[in-house]
């Protein structure tokens, strides 16, 4: 579908008096919350638009706060806004999906893959101003056992990388350099390989891998050089699983990914799909650690990965502008 046709068929215009219900994870510090409120007052308040900023100090309260914001938005014909990194945005989006409410984001994370992929400006001033003019477009989300993800979901080594990264961030601060250093340190340590059965389109495949990674973000997949990246726009997800290799080979695979050449590696299995079922060969009920958009939890196998049957309606720039803004 051309960008013009997409606008004509899919875009939802936001009422000029729609209030914004903004849910923000305050874990990064009260100073960031104060700065956010100052910009919201200037950009939204200055334009005569009503908003409510709901700071969440306890991450355990994030989902409940998001659900309350959705209820208020439904009653007042408003927009639900997530402010934070990809994990926070996913939690707020999970509450919004299926509600009929438009969803918007104010990127405040380290990598911001979701917002960048949709051309939303990284600067808080610019992304706040966008709320006043943007229309809502349907965007695809992934689901694993009822848990939504905007960017990716994974099991195996990748959740361990995320846990270690949080420890490094608490000690040394939040930056991309710290995140990359943490990942290298984790991969140098010994780790167990997974034995998995993957059922896809009636076919069963057994693999041994350090991690199973399911991607729903074209920008992230393009950065590591996956050929499946364009297929996300056809309503598919992408599965990536490096074959069981040693630590040194694992690091070389990571370097290929950093260079945007992971698809060229012989030791990587990848394919696009609409739905897959992942089980353990023993068939016993197992509880596994899984990461969705950077947030680690435990889920029972089998794992059912699929594209959500309904889209999330995201406030974003017009298609031509969004494409130009992707970085």
mmCIF file with all atom_site columns, C-alpha atoms in Angstrom, residues 121-323:
data_model
loop_
_atom_site.group_PDB
_atom_site.id
_atom_site.type_symbol
_atom_site.label_atom_id
_atom_site.label_alt_id
_atom_site.label_comp_id
_atom_site.label_asym_id
_atom_site.label_entity_id
_atom_site.label_seq_id
_atom_site.pdbx_PDB_ins_code
_atom_site.Cartn_x
_atom_site.Cartn_y
_atom_site.Cartn_z
_atom_site.occupancy
_atom_site.B_iso_or_equiv
_atom_site.pdbx_formal_charge
_atom_site.auth_seq_id
_atom_site.auth_comp_id
_atom_site.auth_asym_id
_atom_site.auth_atom_id
_atom_site.pdbx_PDB_model_num
ATOM 1   C CA . UNK A 1 121 ? 11.668 12.459  17.343 1.00 0.00 ? 121 UNK A CA 1
ATOM 2   C CA . UNK A 1 122 ? 13.990 11.538  20.208 1.00 0.00 ? 122 UNK A CA 1
ATOM 3   C CA . UNK A 1 123 ? 13.947 15.027  21.724 1.00 0.00 ? 123 UNK A CA 1
ATOM 4   C CA . UNK A 1 124 ? 11.285 15.560  24.368 1.00 0.00 ? 124 UNK A CA 1
ATOM 5   C CA . UNK A 1 125 ? 10.355 18.997  23.002 1.00 0.00 ? 125 UNK A CA 1
ATOM 6   C CA . UNK A 1 126 ? 9.820  17.669  19.467 1.00 0.00 ? 126 UNK A CA 1
ATOM 7   C CA . UNK A 1 127 ? 7.999  14.485  20.484 1.00 0.00 ? 127 UNK A CA 1
ATOM 8   C CA . UNK A 1 128 ? 5.692  16.510  22.746 1.00 0.00 ? 128 UNK A CA 1
ATOM 9   C CA . UNK A 1 129 ? 4.868  18.967  19.960 1.00 0.00 ? 129 UNK A CA 1
ATOM 10  C CA . UNK A 1 130 ? 4.097  16.001  17.700 1.00 0.00 ? 130 UNK A CA 1
ATOM 11  C CA . UNK A 1 131 ? 1.211  15.045  20.017 1.00 0.00 ? 131 UNK A CA 1
ATOM 12  C CA . UNK A 1 132 ? -0.619 18.188  18.917 1.00 0.00 ? 132 UNK A CA 1
ATOM 13  C CA . UNK A 1 133 ? -0.592 17.433  15.190 1.00 0.00 ? 133 UNK A CA 1
ATOM 14  C CA . UNK A 1 134 ? -0.059 13.699  14.634 1.00 0.00 ? 134 UNK A CA 1
ATOM 15  C CA . UNK A 1 135 ? -2.692 11.258  13.462 1.00 0.00 ? 135 UNK A CA 1
ATOM 16  C CA . UNK A 1 136 ? -2.952 7.677   14.696 1.00 0.00 ? 136 UNK A CA 1
ATOM 17  C CA . UNK A 1 137 ? -1.802 4.855   12.409 1.00 0.00 ? 137 UNK A CA 1
ATOM 18  C CA . UNK A 1 138 ? -2.174 1.104   13.000 1.00 0.00 ? 138 UNK A CA 1
ATOM 19  C CA . UNK A 1 139 ? 1.101  -0.592  13.953 1.00 0.00 ? 139 UNK A CA 1
ATOM 20  C CA . UNK A 1 140 ? 1.825  -4.271  14.440 1.00 0.00 ? 140 UNK A CA 1
ATOM 21  C CA . UNK A 1 141 ? 2.611  -5.781  17.835 1.00 0.00 ? 141 UNK A CA 1
ATOM 22  C CA . UNK A 1 142 ? 3.778  -9.255  18.822 1.00 0.00 ? 142 UNK A CA 1
ATOM 23  C CA . UNK A 1 143 ? 2.457  -11.525 21.563 1.00 0.00 ? 143 UNK A CA 1
ATOM 24  C CA . UNK A 1 144 ? 3.943  -14.427 23.502 1.00 0.00 ? 144 UNK A CA 1
ATOM 25  C CA . UNK A 1 145 ? 1.583  -16.319 25.822 1.00 0.00 ? 145 UNK A CA 1
ATOM 26  C CA . UNK A 1 146 ? -0.620 -13.259 26.176 1.00 0.00 ? 146 UNK A CA 1
ATOM 27  C CA . UNK A 1 147 ? 2.297  -10.916 26.895 1.00 0.00 ? 147 UNK A CA 1
ATOM 28  C CA . UNK A 1 148 ? 2.729  -8.183  24.301 1.00 0.00 ? 148 UNK A CA 1
ATOM 29  C CA . UNK A 1 149 ? 5.988  -6.895  22.845 1.00 0.00 ? 149 UNK A CA 1
ATOM 30  C CA . UNK A 1 150 ? 6.623  -3.904  20.619 1.00 0.00 ? 150 UNK A CA 1
ATOM 31  C CA . UNK A 1 151 ? 10.281 -4.528  19.731 1.00 0.00 ? 151 UNK A CA 1
ATOM 32  C CA . UNK A 1 152 ? 11.385 -8.069  20.604 1.00 0.00 ? 152 UNK A CA 1
ATOM 33  C CA . UNK A 1 153 ? 10.974 -11.098 22.832 1.00 0.00 ? 153 UNK A CA 1
ATOM 34  C CA . UNK A 1 154 ? 13.650 -13.642 23.666 1.00 0.00 ? 154 UNK A CA 1
ATOM 35  C CA . UNK A 1 155 ? 14.718 -16.539 25.851 1.00 0.00 ? 155 UNK A CA 1
ATOM 36  C CA . UNK A 1 156 ? 18.100 -17.997 26.715 1.00 0.00 ? 156 UNK A CA 1
ATOM 37  C CA . UNK A 1 157 ? 21.222 -15.827 26.763 1.00 0.00 ? 157 UNK A CA 1
ATOM 38  C CA . UNK A 1 158 ? 19.520 -12.561 25.800 1.00 0.00 ? 158 UNK A CA 1
ATOM 39  C CA . UNK A 1 159 ? 17.468 -12.203 29.030 1.00 0.00 ? 159 UNK A CA 1
ATOM 40  C CA . UNK A 1 160 ? 20.700 -12.816 30.960 1.00 0.00 ? 160 UNK A CA 1
ATOM 41  C CA . UNK A 1 161 ? 22.362 -10.015 28.972 1.00 0.00 ? 161 UNK A CA 1
ATOM 42  C CA . UNK A 1 162 ? 19.528 -7.681  29.979 1.00 0.00 ? 162 UNK A CA 1
ATOM 43  C CA . UNK A 1 163 ? 19.739 -8.611  33.669 1.00 0.00 ? 163 UNK A CA 1
ATOM 44  C CA . UNK A 1 164 ? 23.488 -8.014  33.716 1.00 0.00 ? 164 UNK A CA 1
ATOM 45  C CA . UNK A 1 165 ? 23.029 -4.746  31.832 1.00 0.00 ? 165 UNK A CA 1
ATOM 46  C CA . UNK A 1 166 ? 20.737 -3.423  34.566 1.00 0.00 ? 166 UNK A CA 1
ATOM 47  C CA . UNK A 1 167 ? 23.371 -4.239  37.182 1.00 0.00 ? 167 UNK A CA 1
ATOM 48  C CA . UNK A 1 168 ? 26.015 -2.345  35.196 1.00 0.00 ? 168 UNK A CA 1
ATOM 49  C CA . UNK A 1 169 ? 23.643 0.599   34.686 1.00 0.00 ? 169 UNK A CA 1
ATOM 50  C CA . UNK A 1 170 ? 23.031 0.874   38.426 1.00 0.00 ? 170 UNK A CA 1
ATOM 51  C CA . UNK A 1 171 ? 26.780 0.956   39.036 1.00 0.00 ? 171 UNK A CA 1
ATOM 52  C CA . UNK A 1 172 ? 28.007 3.055   36.107 1.00 0.00 ? 172 UNK A CA 1
ATOM 53  C CA . UNK A 1 173 ? 24.987 4.894   34.709 1.00 0.00 ? 173 UNK A CA 1
ATOM 54  C CA . UNK A 1 174 ? 22.818 4.594   31.606 1.00 0.00 ? 174 UNK A CA 1
ATOM 55  C CA . UNK A 1 175 ? 24.530 4.796   28.234 1.00 0.00 ? 175 UNK A CA 1
ATOM 56  C CA . UNK A 1 176 ? 24.913 2.744   25.075 1.00 0.00 ? 176 UNK A CA 1
ATOM 57  C CA . UNK A 1 177 ? 28.608 2.231   25.820 1.00 0.00 ? 177 UNK A CA 1
ATOM 58  C CA . UNK A 1 178 ? 27.835 0.720   29.230 1.00 0.00 ? 178 UNK A CA 1
ATOM 59  C CA . UNK A 1 179 ? 25.203 -1.534  27.634 1.00 0.00 ? 179 UNK A CA 1
ATOM 60  C CA . UNK A 1 180 ? 27.680 -2.812  25.021 1.00 0.00 ? 180 UNK A CA 1
ATOM 61  C CA . UNK A 1 181 ? 30.425 -3.374  27.601 1.00 0.00 ? 181 UNK A CA 1
ATOM 62  C CA . UNK A 1 182 ? 28.001 -5.320  29.788 1.00 0.00 ? 182 UNK A CA 1
ATOM 63  C CA . UNK A 1 183 ? 26.970 -7.527  26.860 1.00 0.00 ? 183 UNK A CA 1
ATOM 64  C CA . UNK A 1 184 ? 30.600 -8.385  26.055 1.00 0.00 ? 184 UNK A CA 1
ATOM 65  C CA . UNK A 1 185 ? 31.301 -9.273  29.692 1.00 0.00 ? 185 UNK A CA 1
ATOM 66  C CA . UNK A 1 186 ? 28.262 -11.570 29.836 1.00 0.00 ? 186 UNK A CA 1
ATOM 67  C CA . UNK A 1 187 ? 29.140 -13.434 26.637 1.00 0.00 ? 187 UNK A CA 1
ATOM 68  C CA . UNK A 1 188 ? 32.652 -14.171 27.883 1.00 0.00 ? 188 UNK A CA 1
ATOM 69  C CA . UNK A 1 189 ? 31.179 -16.221 30.725 1.00 0.00 ? 189 UNK A CA 1
ATOM 70  C CA . UNK A 1 190 ? 30.037 -19.829 30.293 1.00 0.00 ? 190 UNK A CA 1
ATOM 71  C CA . UNK A 1 191 ? 26.373 -20.353 29.469 1.00 0.00 ? 191 UNK A CA 1
ATOM 72  C CA . UNK A 1 192 ? 24.106 -23.304 28.767 1.00 0.00 ? 192 UNK A CA 1
ATOM 73  C CA . UNK A 1 193 ? 22.544 -23.987 25.397 1.00 0.00 ? 193 UNK A CA 1
ATOM 74  C CA . UNK A 1 194 ? 18.836 -24.553 24.909 1.00 0.00 ? 194 UNK A CA 1
ATOM 75  C CA . UNK A 1 195 ? 17.254 -27.541 23.162 1.00 0.00 ? 195 UNK A CA 1
ATOM 76  C CA . UNK A 1 196 ? 14.006 -26.395 21.591 1.00 0.00 ? 196 UNK A CA 1
ATOM 77  C CA . UNK A 1 197 ? 11.314 -27.744 19.309 1.00 0.00 ? 197 UNK A CA 1
ATOM 78  C CA . UNK A 1 198 ? 9.823  -25.079 17.045 1.00 0.00 ? 198 UNK A CA 1
ATOM 79  C CA . UNK A 1 199 ? 6.557  -25.836 15.250 1.00 0.00 ? 199 UNK A CA 1
ATOM 80  C CA . UNK A 1 200 ? 6.006  -23.606 12.230 1.00 0.00 ? 200 UNK A CA 1
ATOM 81  C CA . UNK A 1 201 ? 3.451  -24.119 9.465  1.00 0.00 ? 201 UNK A CA 1
ATOM 82  C CA . UNK A 1 202 ? 2.957  -27.765 10.368 1.00 0.00 ? 202 UNK A CA 1
ATOM 83  C CA . UNK A 1 203 ? 6.696  -28.526 10.413 1.00 0.00 ? 203 UNK A CA 1
ATOM 84  C CA . UNK A 1 204 ? 8.691  -29.355 13.561 1.00 0.00 ? 204 UNK A CA 1
ATOM 85  C CA . UNK A 1 205 ? 12.328 -28.281 13.859 1.00 0.00 ? 205 UNK A CA 1
ATOM 86  C CA . UNK A 1 206 ? 14.703 -29.100 16.711 1.00 0.00 ? 206 UNK A CA 1
ATOM 87  C CA . UNK A 1 207 ? 17.489 -26.621 17.409 1.00 0.00 ? 207 UNK A CA 1
ATOM 88  C CA . UNK A 1 208 ? 20.274 -26.142 19.931 1.00 0.00 ? 208 UNK A CA 1
ATOM 89  C CA . UNK A 1 209 ? 20.952 -22.489 20.535 1.00 0.00 ? 209 UNK A CA 1
ATOM 90  C CA . UNK A 1 210 ? 22.166 -19.989 23.098 1.00 0.00 ? 210 UNK A CA 1
ATOM 91  C CA . UNK A 1 211 ? 19.114 -17.792 22.565 1.00 0.00 ? 211 UNK A CA 1
ATOM 92  C CA . UNK A 1 212 ? 15.903 -17.566 20.586 1.00 0.00 ? 212 UNK A CA 1
ATOM 93  C CA . UNK A 1 213 ? 15.191 -13.981 19.544 1.00 0.00 ? 213 UNK A CA 1
ATOM 94  C CA . UNK A 1 214 ? 11.875 -12.897 18.017 1.00 0.00 ? 214 UNK A CA 1
ATOM 95  C CA . UNK A 1 215 ? 11.914 -9.460  16.408 1.00 0.00 ? 215 UNK A CA 1
ATOM 96  C CA . UNK A 1 216 ? 9.085  -7.028  15.676 1.00 0.00 ? 216 UNK A CA 1
ATOM 97  C CA . UNK A 1 217 ? 11.192 -3.971  14.866 1.00 0.00 ? 217 UNK A CA 1
ATOM 98  C CA . UNK A 1 218 ? 12.436 -3.366  11.352 1.00 0.00 ? 218 UNK A CA 1
ATOM 99  C CA . UNK A 1 219 ? 15.074 -0.862  12.398 1.00 0.00 ? 219 UNK A CA 1
ATOM 100 C CA . UNK A 1 220 ? 16.671 -3.241  14.898 1.00 0.00 ? 220 UNK A CA 1
ATOM 101 C CA . UNK A 1 221 ? 16.679 -6.115  12.396 1.00 0.00 ? 221 UNK A CA 1
ATOM 102 C CA . UNK A 1 222 ? 18.164 -3.898  9.692  1.00 0.00 ? 222 UNK A CA 1
ATOM 103 C CA . UNK A 1 223 ? 20.948 -2.797  12.030 1.00 0.00 ? 223 UNK A CA 1
ATOM 104 C CA . UNK A 1 224 ? 22.105 -6.390  12.570 1.00 0.00 ? 224 UNK A CA 1
ATOM 105 C CA . UNK A 1 225 ? 21.672 -7.225  8.880  1.00 0.00 ? 225 UNK A CA 1
ATOM 106 C CA . UNK A 1 226 ? 18.681 -9.596  8.857  1.00 0.00 ? 226 UNK A CA 1
ATOM 107 C CA . UNK A 1 227 ? 17.093 -10.263 5.460  1.00 0.00 ? 227 UNK A CA 1
ATOM 108 C CA . UNK A 1 228 ? 13.714 -10.775 7.142  1.00 0.00 ? 228 UNK A CA 1
ATOM 109 C CA . UNK A 1 229 ? 13.482 -7.105  8.213  1.00 0.00 ? 229 UNK A CA 1
ATOM 110 C CA . UNK A 1 230 ? 11.234 -5.950  5.289  1.00 0.00 ? 230 UNK A CA 1
ATOM 111 C CA . UNK A 1 231 ? 8.820  -8.838  5.932  1.00 0.00 ? 231 UNK A CA 1
ATOM 112 C CA . UNK A 1 232 ? 7.614  -7.230  9.154  1.00 0.00 ? 232 UNK A CA 1
ATOM 113 C CA . UNK A 1 233 ? 5.647  -4.796  7.003  1.00 0.00 ? 233 UNK A CA 1
ATOM 114 C CA . UNK A 1 234 ? 3.792  -7.819  5.573  1.00 0.00 ? 234 UNK A CA 1
ATOM 115 C CA . UNK A 1 235 ? 2.388  -8.767  8.978  1.00 0.00 ? 235 UNK A CA 1
ATOM 116 C CA . UNK A 1 236 ? 5.133  -11.182 10.033 1.00 0.00 ? 236 UNK A CA 1
ATOM 117 C CA . UNK A 1 237 ? 7.613  -11.540 12.894 1.00 0.00 ? 237 UNK A CA 1
ATOM 118 C CA . UNK A 1 238 ? 11.222 -12.709 12.561 1.00 0.00 ? 238 UNK A CA 1
ATOM 119 C CA . UNK A 1 239 ? 12.855 -15.542 14.531 1.00 0.00 ? 239 UNK A CA 1
ATOM 120 C CA . UNK A 1 240 ? 16.647 -15.631 14.964 1.00 0.00 ? 240 UNK A CA 1
ATOM 121 C CA . UNK A 1 241 ? 18.578 -18.434 16.661 1.00 0.00 ? 241 UNK A CA 1
ATOM 122 C CA . UNK A 1 242 ? 22.378 -18.784 16.549 1.00 0.00 ? 242 UNK A CA 1
ATOM 123 C CA . UNK A 1 243 ? 23.409 -22.450 16.478 1.00 0.00 ? 243 UNK A CA 1
ATOM 124 C CA . UNK A 1 244 ? 25.141 -23.825 19.568 1.00 0.00 ? 244 UNK A CA 1
ATOM 125 C CA . UNK A 1 245 ? 28.738 -22.542 19.379 1.00 0.00 ? 245 UNK A CA 1
ATOM 126 C CA . UNK A 1 246 ? 31.501 -21.732 21.850 1.00 0.00 ? 246 UNK A CA 1
ATOM 127 C CA . UNK A 1 247 ? 32.028 -18.431 23.604 1.00 0.00 ? 247 UNK A CA 1
ATOM 128 C CA . UNK A 1 248 ? 34.575 -17.088 21.128 1.00 0.00 ? 248 UNK A CA 1
ATOM 129 C CA . UNK A 1 249 ? 32.380 -17.989 18.149 1.00 0.00 ? 249 UNK A CA 1
ATOM 130 C CA . UNK A 1 250 ? 29.434 -16.371 19.956 1.00 0.00 ? 250 UNK A CA 1
ATOM 131 C CA . UNK A 1 251 ? 31.392 -13.128 20.263 1.00 0.00 ? 251 UNK A CA 1
ATOM 132 C CA . UNK A 1 252 ? 32.282 -13.242 16.561 1.00 0.00 ? 252 UNK A CA 1
ATOM 133 C CA . UNK A 1 253 ? 28.590 -13.672 15.738 1.00 0.00 ? 253 UNK A CA 1
ATOM 134 C CA . UNK A 1 254 ? 27.827 -10.625 17.862 1.00 0.00 ? 254 UNK A CA 1
ATOM 135 C CA . UNK A 1 255 ? 30.471 -8.637  16.018 1.00 0.00 ? 255 UNK A CA 1
ATOM 136 C CA . UNK A 1 256 ? 28.911 -9.642  12.697 1.00 0.00 ? 256 UNK A CA 1
ATOM 137 C CA . UNK A 1 257 ? 25.593 -8.384  14.028 1.00 0.00 ? 257 UNK A CA 1
ATOM 138 C CA . UNK A 1 258 ? 27.174 -5.099  15.092 1.00 0.00 ? 258 UNK A CA 1
ATOM 139 C CA . UNK A 1 259 ? 28.556 -4.773  11.551 1.00 0.00 ? 259 UNK A CA 1
ATOM 140 C CA . UNK A 1 260 ? 25.116 -5.432  10.041 1.00 0.00 ? 260 UNK A CA 1
ATOM 141 C CA . UNK A 1 261 ? 26.059 -8.813  8.562  1.00 0.00 ? 261 UNK A CA 1
ATOM 142 C CA . UNK A 1 262 ? 24.395 -11.412 10.792 1.00 0.00 ? 262 UNK A CA 1
ATOM 143 C CA . UNK A 1 263 ? 22.391 -12.982 7.952  1.00 0.00 ? 263 UNK A CA 1
ATOM 144 C CA . UNK A 1 264 ? 25.654 -13.889 6.219  1.00 0.00 ? 264 UNK A CA 1
ATOM 145 C CA . UNK A 1 265 ? 26.778 -16.072 9.126  1.00 0.00 ? 265 UNK A CA 1
ATOM 146 C CA . UNK A 1 266 ? 26.615 -19.859 8.652  1.00 0.00 ? 266 UNK A CA 1
ATOM 147 C CA . UNK A 1 267 ? 25.730 -20.469 12.292 1.00 0.00 ? 267 UNK A CA 1
ATOM 148 C CA . UNK A 1 268 ? 22.453 -18.515 12.361 1.00 0.00 ? 268 UNK A CA 1
ATOM 149 C CA . UNK A 1 269 ? 18.950 -19.866 11.763 1.00 0.00 ? 269 UNK A CA 1
ATOM 150 C CA . UNK A 1 270 ? 16.368 -17.251 10.824 1.00 0.00 ? 270 UNK A CA 1
ATOM 151 C CA . UNK A 1 271 ? 12.908 -17.189 9.300  1.00 0.00 ? 271 UNK A CA 1
ATOM 152 C CA . UNK A 1 272 ? 9.781  -15.026 9.189  1.00 0.00 ? 272 UNK A CA 1
ATOM 153 C CA . UNK A 1 273 ? 6.470  -16.239 10.598 1.00 0.00 ? 273 UNK A CA 1
ATOM 154 C CA . UNK A 1 274 ? 2.991  -15.289 11.676 1.00 0.00 ? 274 UNK A CA 1
ATOM 155 C CA . UNK A 1 275 ? 2.857  -17.809 14.539 1.00 0.00 ? 275 UNK A CA 1
ATOM 156 C CA . UNK A 1 276 ? 5.131  -20.466 16.051 1.00 0.00 ? 276 UNK A CA 1
ATOM 157 C CA . UNK A 1 277 ? 4.982  -22.794 19.062 1.00 0.00 ? 277 UNK A CA 1
ATOM 158 C CA . UNK A 1 278 ? 8.151  -23.408 21.064 1.00 0.00 ? 278 UNK A CA 1
ATOM 159 C CA . UNK A 1 279 ? 8.429  -26.458 23.335 1.00 0.00 ? 279 UNK A CA 1
ATOM 160 C CA . UNK A 1 280 ? 11.129 -28.457 25.117 1.00 0.00 ? 280 UNK A CA 1
ATOM 161 C CA . UNK A 1 281 ? 11.905 -31.917 23.655 1.00 0.00 ? 281 UNK A CA 1
ATOM 162 C CA . UNK A 1 282 ? 11.034 -33.568 26.987 1.00 0.00 ? 282 UNK A CA 1
ATOM 163 C CA . UNK A 1 283 ? 7.434  -32.278 26.669 1.00 0.00 ? 283 UNK A CA 1
ATOM 164 C CA . UNK A 1 284 ? 7.445  -31.613 30.414 1.00 0.00 ? 284 UNK A CA 1
ATOM 165 C CA . UNK A 1 285 ? 5.875  -28.411 31.644 1.00 0.00 ? 285 UNK A CA 1
ATOM 166 C CA . UNK A 1 286 ? 8.737  -25.968 32.110 1.00 0.00 ? 286 UNK A CA 1
ATOM 167 C CA . UNK A 1 287 ? 8.923  -22.398 33.319 1.00 0.00 ? 287 UNK A CA 1
ATOM 168 C CA . UNK A 1 288 ? 11.469 -20.336 31.410 1.00 0.00 ? 288 UNK A CA 1
ATOM 169 C CA . UNK A 1 289 ? 12.933 -16.872 31.738 1.00 0.00 ? 289 UNK A CA 1
ATOM 170 C CA . UNK A 1 290 ? 11.887 -14.614 28.890 1.00 0.00 ? 290 UNK A CA 1
ATOM 171 C CA . UNK A 1 291 ? 12.482 -10.967 28.050 1.00 0.00 ? 291 UNK A CA 1
ATOM 172 C CA . UNK A 1 292 ? 9.930  -8.751  26.311 1.00 0.00 ? 292 UNK A CA 1
ATOM 173 C CA . UNK A 1 293 ? 11.149 -5.285  25.315 1.00 0.00 ? 293 UNK A CA 1
ATOM 174 C CA . UNK A 1 294 ? 13.881 -5.395  27.940 1.00 0.00 ? 294 UNK A CA 1
ATOM 175 C CA . UNK A 1 295 ? 11.680 -6.552  30.832 1.00 0.00 ? 295 UNK A CA 1
ATOM 176 C CA . UNK A 1 296 ? 12.474 -10.035 32.190 1.00 0.00 ? 296 UNK A CA 1
ATOM 177 C CA . UNK A 1 297 ? 9.782  -12.379 33.502 1.00 0.00 ? 297 UNK A CA 1
ATOM 178 C CA . UNK A 1 298 ? 8.977  -16.117 33.635 1.00 0.00 ? 298 UNK A CA 1
ATOM 179 C CA . UNK A 1 299 ? 6.466  -17.908 31.390 1.00 0.00 ? 299 UNK A CA 1
ATOM 180 C CA . UNK A 1 300 ? 5.311  -21.522 31.162 1.00 0.00 ? 300 UNK A CA 1
ATOM 181 C CA . UNK A 1 301 ? 6.139  -23.545 28.067 1.00 0.00 ? 301 UNK A CA 1
ATOM 182 C CA . UNK A 1 302 ? 4.899  -24.123 25.451 1.00 0.00 ? 302 UNK A CA 1
ATOM 183 C CA . UNK A 1 303 ? 5.515  -20.599 24.213 1.00 0.00 ? 303 UNK A CA 1
ATOM 184 C CA . UNK A 1 304 ? 3.096  -19.319 21.589 1.00 0.00 ? 304 UNK A CA 1
ATOM 185 C CA . UNK A 1 305 ? 4.548  -16.439 19.553 1.00 0.00 ? 305 UNK A CA 1
ATOM 186 C CA . UNK A 1 306 ? 2.211  -14.679 17.133 1.00 0.00 ? 306 UNK A CA 1
ATOM 187 C CA . UNK A 1 307 ? 1.208  -11.352 15.637 1.00 0.00 ? 307 UNK A CA 1
ATOM 188 C CA . UNK A 1 308 ? -1.569 -9.702  17.650 1.00 0.00 ? 308 UNK A CA 1
ATOM 189 C CA . UNK A 1 309 ? -4.900 -9.957  15.787 1.00 0.00 ? 309 UNK A CA 1
ATOM 190 C CA . UNK A 1 310 ? -5.516 -6.234  16.214 1.00 0.00 ? 310 UNK A CA 1
ATOM 191 C CA . UNK A 1 311 ? -3.110 -3.307  15.788 1.00 0.00 ? 311 UNK A CA 1
ATOM 192 C CA . UNK A 1 312 ? -2.077 -0.574  18.173 1.00 0.00 ? 312 UNK A CA 1
ATOM 193 C CA . UNK A 1 313 ? -3.121 2.883   16.932 1.00 0.00 ? 313 UNK A CA 1
ATOM 194 C CA . UNK A 1 314 ? -0.002 5.002   17.322 1.00 0.00 ? 314 UNK A CA 1
ATOM 195 C CA . UNK A 1 315 ? 0.338  8.782   16.994 1.00 0.00 ? 315 UNK A CA 1
ATOM 196 C CA . UNK A 1 316 ? 3.222  9.198   14.565 1.00 0.00 ? 316 UNK A CA 1
ATOM 197 C CA . UNK A 1 317 ? 4.379  11.485  11.767 1.00 0.00 ? 317 UNK A CA 1
ATOM 198 C CA . UNK A 1 318 ? 2.916  11.184  8.284  1.00 0.00 ? 318 UNK A CA 1
ATOM 199 C CA . UNK A 1 319 ? 4.483  8.181   6.460  1.00 0.00 ? 319 UNK A CA 1
ATOM 200 C CA . UNK A 1 320 ? 6.894  10.207  4.308  1.00 0.00 ? 320 UNK A CA 1
ATOM 201 C CA . UNK A 1 321 ? 8.145  12.161  7.327  1.00 0.00 ? 321 UNK A CA 1
ATOM 202 C CA . UNK A 1 322 ? 8.344  9.056   9.521  1.00 0.00 ? 322 UNK A CA 1
ATOM 203 C CA . UNK A 1 323 ? 10.482 7.303   6.912  1.00 0.00 ? 323 UNK A CA 1
#
